[in-house]
Tab-separated table of C-alpha atoms in Angstrom:
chain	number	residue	atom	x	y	z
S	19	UNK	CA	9.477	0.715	-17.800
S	20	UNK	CA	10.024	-2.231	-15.209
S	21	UNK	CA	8.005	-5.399	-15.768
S	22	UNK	CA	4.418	-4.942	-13.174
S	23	UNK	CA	2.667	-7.582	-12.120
S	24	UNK	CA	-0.755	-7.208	-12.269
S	25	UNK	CA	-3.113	-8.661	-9.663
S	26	UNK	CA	-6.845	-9.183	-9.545
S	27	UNK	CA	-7.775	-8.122	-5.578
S	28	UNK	CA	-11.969	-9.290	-4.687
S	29	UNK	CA	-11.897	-6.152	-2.195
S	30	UNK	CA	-13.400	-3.583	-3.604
S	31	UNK	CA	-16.800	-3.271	-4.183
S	32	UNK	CA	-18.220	-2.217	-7.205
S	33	UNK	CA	-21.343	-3.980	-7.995
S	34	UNK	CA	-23.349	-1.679	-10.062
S	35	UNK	CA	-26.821	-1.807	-12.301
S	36	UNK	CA	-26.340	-5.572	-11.458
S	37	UNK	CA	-22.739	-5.968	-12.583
S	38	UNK	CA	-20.128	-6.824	-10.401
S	39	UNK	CA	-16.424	-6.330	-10.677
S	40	UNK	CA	-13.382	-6.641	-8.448
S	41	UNK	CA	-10.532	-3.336	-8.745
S	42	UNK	CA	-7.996	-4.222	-10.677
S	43	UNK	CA	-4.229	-3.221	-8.835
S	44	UNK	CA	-1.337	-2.576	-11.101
S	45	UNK	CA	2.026	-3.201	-7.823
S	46	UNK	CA	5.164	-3.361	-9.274
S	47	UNK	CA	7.498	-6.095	-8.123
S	48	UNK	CA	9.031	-6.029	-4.651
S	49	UNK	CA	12.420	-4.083	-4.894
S	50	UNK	CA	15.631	-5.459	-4.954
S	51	UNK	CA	17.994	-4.583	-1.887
S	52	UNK	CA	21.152	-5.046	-4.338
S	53	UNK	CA	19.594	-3.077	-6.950
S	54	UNK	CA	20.029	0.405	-5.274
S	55	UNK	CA	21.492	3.356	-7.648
S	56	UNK	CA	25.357	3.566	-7.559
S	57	UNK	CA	25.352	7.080	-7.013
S	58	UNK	CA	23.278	8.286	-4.534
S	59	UNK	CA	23.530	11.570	-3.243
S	60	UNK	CA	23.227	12.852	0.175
S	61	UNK	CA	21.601	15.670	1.193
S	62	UNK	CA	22.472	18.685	3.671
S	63	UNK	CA	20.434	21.035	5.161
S	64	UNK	CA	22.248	23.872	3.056
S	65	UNK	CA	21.424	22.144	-0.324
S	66	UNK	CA	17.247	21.439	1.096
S	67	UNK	CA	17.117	25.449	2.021
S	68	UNK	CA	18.418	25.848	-1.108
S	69	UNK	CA	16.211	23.257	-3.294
S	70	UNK	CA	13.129	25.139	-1.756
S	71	UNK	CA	13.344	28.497	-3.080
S	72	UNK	CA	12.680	26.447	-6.238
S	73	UNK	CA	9.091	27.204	-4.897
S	74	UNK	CA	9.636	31.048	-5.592
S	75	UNK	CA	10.235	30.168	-9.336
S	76	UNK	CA	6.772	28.090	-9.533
S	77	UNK	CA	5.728	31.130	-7.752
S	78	UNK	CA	6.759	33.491	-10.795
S	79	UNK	CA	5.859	30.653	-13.279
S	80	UNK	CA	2.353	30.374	-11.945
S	81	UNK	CA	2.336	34.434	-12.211
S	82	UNK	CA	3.050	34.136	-15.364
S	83	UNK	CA	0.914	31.658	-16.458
S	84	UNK	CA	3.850	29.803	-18.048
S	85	UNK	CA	2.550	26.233	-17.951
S	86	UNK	CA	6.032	25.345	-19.712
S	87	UNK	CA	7.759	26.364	-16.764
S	88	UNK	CA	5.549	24.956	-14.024
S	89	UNK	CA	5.997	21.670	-16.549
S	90	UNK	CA	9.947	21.625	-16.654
S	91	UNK	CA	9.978	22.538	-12.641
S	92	UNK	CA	8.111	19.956	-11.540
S	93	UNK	CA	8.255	15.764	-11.907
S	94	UNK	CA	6.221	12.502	-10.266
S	95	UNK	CA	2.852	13.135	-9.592
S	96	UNK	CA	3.069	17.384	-9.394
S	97	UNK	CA	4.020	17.252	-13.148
S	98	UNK	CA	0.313	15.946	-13.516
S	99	UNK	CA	-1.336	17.522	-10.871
S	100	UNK	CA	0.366	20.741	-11.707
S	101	UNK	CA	-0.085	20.800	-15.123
S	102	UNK	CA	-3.607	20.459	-15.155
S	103	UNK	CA	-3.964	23.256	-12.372
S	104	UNK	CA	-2.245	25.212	-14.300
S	105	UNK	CA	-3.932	24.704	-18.072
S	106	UNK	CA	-7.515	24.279	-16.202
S	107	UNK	CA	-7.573	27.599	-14.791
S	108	UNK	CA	-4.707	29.978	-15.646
S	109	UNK	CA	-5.159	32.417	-13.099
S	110	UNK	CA	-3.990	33.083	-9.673
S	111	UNK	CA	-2.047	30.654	-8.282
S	112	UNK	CA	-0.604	28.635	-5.098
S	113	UNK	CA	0.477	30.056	-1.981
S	114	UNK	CA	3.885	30.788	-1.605
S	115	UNK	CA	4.722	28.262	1.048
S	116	UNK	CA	7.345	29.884	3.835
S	117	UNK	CA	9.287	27.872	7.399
S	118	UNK	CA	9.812	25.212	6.500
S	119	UNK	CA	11.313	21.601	8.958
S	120	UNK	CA	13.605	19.853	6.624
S	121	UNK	CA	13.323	15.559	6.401
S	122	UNK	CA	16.391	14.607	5.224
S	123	UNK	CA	17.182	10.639	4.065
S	124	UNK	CA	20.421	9.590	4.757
S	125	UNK	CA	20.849	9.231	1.127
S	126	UNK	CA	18.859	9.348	-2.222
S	127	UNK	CA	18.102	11.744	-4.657
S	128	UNK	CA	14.795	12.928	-2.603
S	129	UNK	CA	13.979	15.047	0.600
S	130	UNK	CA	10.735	16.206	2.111
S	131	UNK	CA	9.898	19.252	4.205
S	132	UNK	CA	7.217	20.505	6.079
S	133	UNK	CA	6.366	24.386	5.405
S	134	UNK	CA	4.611	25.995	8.510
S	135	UNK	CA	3.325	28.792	6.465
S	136	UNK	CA	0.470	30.097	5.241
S	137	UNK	CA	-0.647	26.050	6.507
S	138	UNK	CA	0.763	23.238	7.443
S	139	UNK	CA	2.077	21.273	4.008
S	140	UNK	CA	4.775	18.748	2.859
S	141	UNK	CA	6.599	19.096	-0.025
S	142	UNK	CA	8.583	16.461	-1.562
S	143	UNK	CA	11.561	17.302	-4.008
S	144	UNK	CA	13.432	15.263	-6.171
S	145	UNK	CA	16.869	15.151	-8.213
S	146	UNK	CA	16.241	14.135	-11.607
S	147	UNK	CA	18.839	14.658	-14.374
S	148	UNK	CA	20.935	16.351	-12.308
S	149	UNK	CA	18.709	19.039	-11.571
S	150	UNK	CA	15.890	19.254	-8.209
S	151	UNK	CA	12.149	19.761	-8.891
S	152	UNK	CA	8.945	19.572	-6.758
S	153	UNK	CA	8.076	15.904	-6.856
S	154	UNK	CA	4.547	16.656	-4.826
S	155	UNK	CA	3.207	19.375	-3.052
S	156	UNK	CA	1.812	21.143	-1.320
S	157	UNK	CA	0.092	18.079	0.349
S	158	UNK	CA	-2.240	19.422	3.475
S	159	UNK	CA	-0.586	18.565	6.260
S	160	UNK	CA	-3.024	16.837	9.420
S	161	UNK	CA	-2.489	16.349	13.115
S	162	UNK	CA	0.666	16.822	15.237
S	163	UNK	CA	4.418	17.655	12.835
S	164	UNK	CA	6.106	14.306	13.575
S	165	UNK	CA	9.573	14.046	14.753
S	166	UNK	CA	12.566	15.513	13.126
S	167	UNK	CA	14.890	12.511	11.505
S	168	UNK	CA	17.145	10.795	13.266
S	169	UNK	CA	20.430	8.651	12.926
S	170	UNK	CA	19.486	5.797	14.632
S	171	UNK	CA	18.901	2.673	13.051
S	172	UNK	CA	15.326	1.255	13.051
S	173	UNK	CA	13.976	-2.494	13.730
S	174	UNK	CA	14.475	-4.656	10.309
S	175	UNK	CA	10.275	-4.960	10.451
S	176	UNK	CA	9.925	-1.632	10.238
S	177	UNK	CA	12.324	-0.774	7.513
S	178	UNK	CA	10.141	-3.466	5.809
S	179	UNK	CA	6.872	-2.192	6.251
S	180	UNK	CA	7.977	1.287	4.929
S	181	UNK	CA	9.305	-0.653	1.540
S	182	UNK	CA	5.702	-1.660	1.694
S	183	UNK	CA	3.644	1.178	3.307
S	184	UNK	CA	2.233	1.475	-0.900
S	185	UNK	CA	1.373	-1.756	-1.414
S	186	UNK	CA	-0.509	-1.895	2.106
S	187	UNK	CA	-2.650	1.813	1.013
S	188	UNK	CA	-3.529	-0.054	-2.122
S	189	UNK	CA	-4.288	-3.298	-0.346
S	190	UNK	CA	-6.663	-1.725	2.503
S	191	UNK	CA	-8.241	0.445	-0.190
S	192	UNK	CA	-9.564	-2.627	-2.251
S	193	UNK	CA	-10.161	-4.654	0.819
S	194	UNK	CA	-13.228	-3.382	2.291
S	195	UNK	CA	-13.880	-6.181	4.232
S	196	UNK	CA	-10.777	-5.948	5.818
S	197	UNK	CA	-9.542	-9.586	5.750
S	198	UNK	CA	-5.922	-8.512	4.642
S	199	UNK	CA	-5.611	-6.792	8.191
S	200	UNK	CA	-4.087	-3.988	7.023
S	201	UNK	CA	-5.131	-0.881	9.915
S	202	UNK	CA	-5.991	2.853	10.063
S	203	UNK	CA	-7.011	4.828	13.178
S	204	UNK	CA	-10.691	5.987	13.407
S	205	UNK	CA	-10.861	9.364	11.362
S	206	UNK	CA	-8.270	8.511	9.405
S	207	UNK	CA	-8.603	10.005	5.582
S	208	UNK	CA	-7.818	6.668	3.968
S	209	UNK	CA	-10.775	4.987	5.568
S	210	UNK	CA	-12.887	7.611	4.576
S	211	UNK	CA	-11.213	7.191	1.114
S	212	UNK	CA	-12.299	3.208	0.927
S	213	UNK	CA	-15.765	3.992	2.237
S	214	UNK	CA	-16.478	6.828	-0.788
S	215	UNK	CA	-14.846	4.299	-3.395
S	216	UNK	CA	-16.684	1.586	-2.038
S	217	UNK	CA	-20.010	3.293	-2.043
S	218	UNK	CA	-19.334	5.118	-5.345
S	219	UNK	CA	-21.604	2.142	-7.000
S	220	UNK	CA	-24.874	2.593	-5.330
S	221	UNK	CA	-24.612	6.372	-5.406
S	222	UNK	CA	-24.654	6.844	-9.425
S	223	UNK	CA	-27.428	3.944	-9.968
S	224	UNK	CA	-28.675	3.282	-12.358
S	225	UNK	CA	-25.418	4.156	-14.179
S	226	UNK	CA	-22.695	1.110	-13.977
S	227	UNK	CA	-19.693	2.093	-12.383
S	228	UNK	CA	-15.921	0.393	-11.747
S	229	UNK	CA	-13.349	1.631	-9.807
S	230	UNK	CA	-9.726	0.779	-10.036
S	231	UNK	CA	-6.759	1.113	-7.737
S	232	UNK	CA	-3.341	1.469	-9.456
S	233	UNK	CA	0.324	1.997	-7.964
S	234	UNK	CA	2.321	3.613	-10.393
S	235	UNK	CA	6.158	3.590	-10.661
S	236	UNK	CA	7.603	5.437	-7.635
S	237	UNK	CA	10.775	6.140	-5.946
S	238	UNK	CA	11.151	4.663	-2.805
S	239	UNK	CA	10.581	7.381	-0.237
S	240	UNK	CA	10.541	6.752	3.389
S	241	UNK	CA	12.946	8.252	6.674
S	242	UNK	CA	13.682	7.240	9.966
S	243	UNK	CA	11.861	9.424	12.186
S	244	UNK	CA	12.979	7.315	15.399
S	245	UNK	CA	13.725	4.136	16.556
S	246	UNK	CA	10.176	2.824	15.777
S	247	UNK	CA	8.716	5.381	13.598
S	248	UNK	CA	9.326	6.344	9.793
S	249	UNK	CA	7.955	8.727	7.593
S	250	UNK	CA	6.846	7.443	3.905
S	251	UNK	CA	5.318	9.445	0.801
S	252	UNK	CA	4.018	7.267	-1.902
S	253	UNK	CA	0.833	7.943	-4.449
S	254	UNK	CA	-2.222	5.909	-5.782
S	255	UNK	CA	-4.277	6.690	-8.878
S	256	UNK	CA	-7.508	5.600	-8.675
S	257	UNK	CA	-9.614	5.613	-11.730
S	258	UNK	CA	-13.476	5.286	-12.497
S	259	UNK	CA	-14.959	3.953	-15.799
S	260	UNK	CA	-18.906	4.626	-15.635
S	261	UNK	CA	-21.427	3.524	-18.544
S	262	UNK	CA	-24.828	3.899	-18.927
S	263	UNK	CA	-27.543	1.663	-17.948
S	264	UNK	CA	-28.218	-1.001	-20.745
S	265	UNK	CA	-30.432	0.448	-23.210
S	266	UNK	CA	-29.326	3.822	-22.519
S	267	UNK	CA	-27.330	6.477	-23.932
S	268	UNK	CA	-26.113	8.672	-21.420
S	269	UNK	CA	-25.218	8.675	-17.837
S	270	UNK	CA	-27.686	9.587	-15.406
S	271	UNK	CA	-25.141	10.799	-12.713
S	272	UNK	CA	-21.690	11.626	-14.457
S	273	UNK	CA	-18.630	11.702	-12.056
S	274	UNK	CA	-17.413	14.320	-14.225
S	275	UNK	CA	-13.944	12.632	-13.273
S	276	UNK	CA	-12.085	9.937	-15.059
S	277	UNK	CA	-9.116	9.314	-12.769
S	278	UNK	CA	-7.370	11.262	-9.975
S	279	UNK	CA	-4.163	10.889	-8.150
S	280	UNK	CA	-4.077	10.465	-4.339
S	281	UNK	CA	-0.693	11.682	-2.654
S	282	UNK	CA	-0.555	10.510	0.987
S	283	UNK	CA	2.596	11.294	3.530
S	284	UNK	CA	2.226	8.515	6.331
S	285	UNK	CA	3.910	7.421	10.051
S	286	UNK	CA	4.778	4.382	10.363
S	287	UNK	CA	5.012	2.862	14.083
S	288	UNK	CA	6.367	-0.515	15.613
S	289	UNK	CA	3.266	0.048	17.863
S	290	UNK	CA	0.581	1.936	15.702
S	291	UNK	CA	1.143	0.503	12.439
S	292	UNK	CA	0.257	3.598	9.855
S	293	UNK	CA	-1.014	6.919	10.318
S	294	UNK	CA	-1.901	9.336	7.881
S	295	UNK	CA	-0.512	12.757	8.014
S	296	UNK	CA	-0.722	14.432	4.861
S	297	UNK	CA	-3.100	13.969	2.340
S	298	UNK	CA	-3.737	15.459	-1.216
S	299	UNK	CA	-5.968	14.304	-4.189
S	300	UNK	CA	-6.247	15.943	-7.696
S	301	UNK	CA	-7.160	14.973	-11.297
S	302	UNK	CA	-5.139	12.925	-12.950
């Protein structure tokens, strides 16, 4: 587990019953150009049309009911969210996903694609121990499909802000006063995602509620889309610890939620900064 360096952020808001206290971000340290596996892989279209009829054994696995198999075919965040889909209910199961646009990296053990059918979603795979599994998905896909990847090489600042494009969700999302400068379009799901977690607090009065922001460990996940656009997937894990009023013994409005996992696939542009275009949240 590499080192993380934890930092105290006064964003976030979440006075409650009286009691104040600022969200507490877990960001690992920035990543190390020189440090970049010796093996990476690079993959085709043949091997992505390939990795995604993995989907049709989740598909049988979720039929099935075999929560061991949904388990060993999936890693990252969809081992979590998966799992507990799968041990929570135990019937029915996901759509089986169909057409899908391929994002290829030039290299890394990752790719994404976007399945057109029976909705719009991303899926994210990933090579671990020599064998591909759904990483996340499917994530809900929102507004226009962005470009197909290209080969040509982006500005430096760009390539940077992608490393980063994590960091920033986690920085806007305990900033709510904005004074990092970190900027989403109007309608945009994570600034509807700061104003719930931000007014969170005065909803469950008189119960005392704080809500932290954490970036877990993460591959490194982004594309060139174009010169002055990339693509990025990353996740946050946001999680609530709510008491009582003093003097009480039970909550007056329970959350009946103790942490969840936020997936977000976002566009980064030389001239919009980010965009978010697929967004999924589930217990984590």
């Amino acid at each position: 587990m590499p080192l993380r360096l934890l930092v105290l952020l006064a964003g976030l808001s979440v006075v409650a019953a009286g009691c104040g206290t600022a969200g507490v971000a877990t960001v690992a340290p920035p990543e190390d150009p020189t440090s970049a596996p010796a093996a990476a892989h690079s993959v085709d279209t043949a091997t992505a049309e390939q990795v995604f009829k993995l989907l049709g054994g989740l598909d049988q696995a979720w039929k099935r009911r075999d929560c061991a198999a949904v388990a060993d075919l999936t890693t990252w965040v969809e081992k979590t969210l998966g799992g507990r889909a799968c041990k929570a209910t135990r019937n029915g199961r996901p759509a089986l996903y169909s057409d899908p646009t391929f994002f290829l990296p030039g290299e890394g053990d990752w790719f994404a694609a976007l399945a057109s059918k029976p909705s719009p979603a991303y899926f994210v795979f990933l090579r671990e121990g020599g064998r591909w599994r759904l990483g996340a998905g499917p994530i809900p896909a929102r507004g226009a499909a962005p470009e197909t990847p290209t080969t040509i090489t982006p500005d430096a600042g760009l390539v940077g802000q992608a490393r980063v494009v994590a960091q920033r969700h986690l920085t806007y999302l305990t900033d709510p006063a904005g004074v990092a400068g970190v900027r989403f379009p109007p309608g945009d799901p994570v600034r509807g995602l700061r104003d719930e977690l931000t007014g969170l607090p005065e909803q469950v009065r008189p119960d005392r509620l704080d809500v932290d922001v954490e970036l877990p460990e993460q591959p490194m996940m982004a594309l060139v889309l174009s010169a002055d656009t990339m693509l990025a997937f990353d996740a946050l894990r946001v999680v609530y610890r709510q008491r009582p009023k003093a003097g009480k013994a039970s909550l007056a409005h329970p959350l009946k939620k103790d942490a969840e996992i936020v997936v977000l696939a976002t566009v980064i542009s030389a001239a919009k900064g980010l965009t978010t275009v697929g967004v999924r949240r589930g217990p984590a």
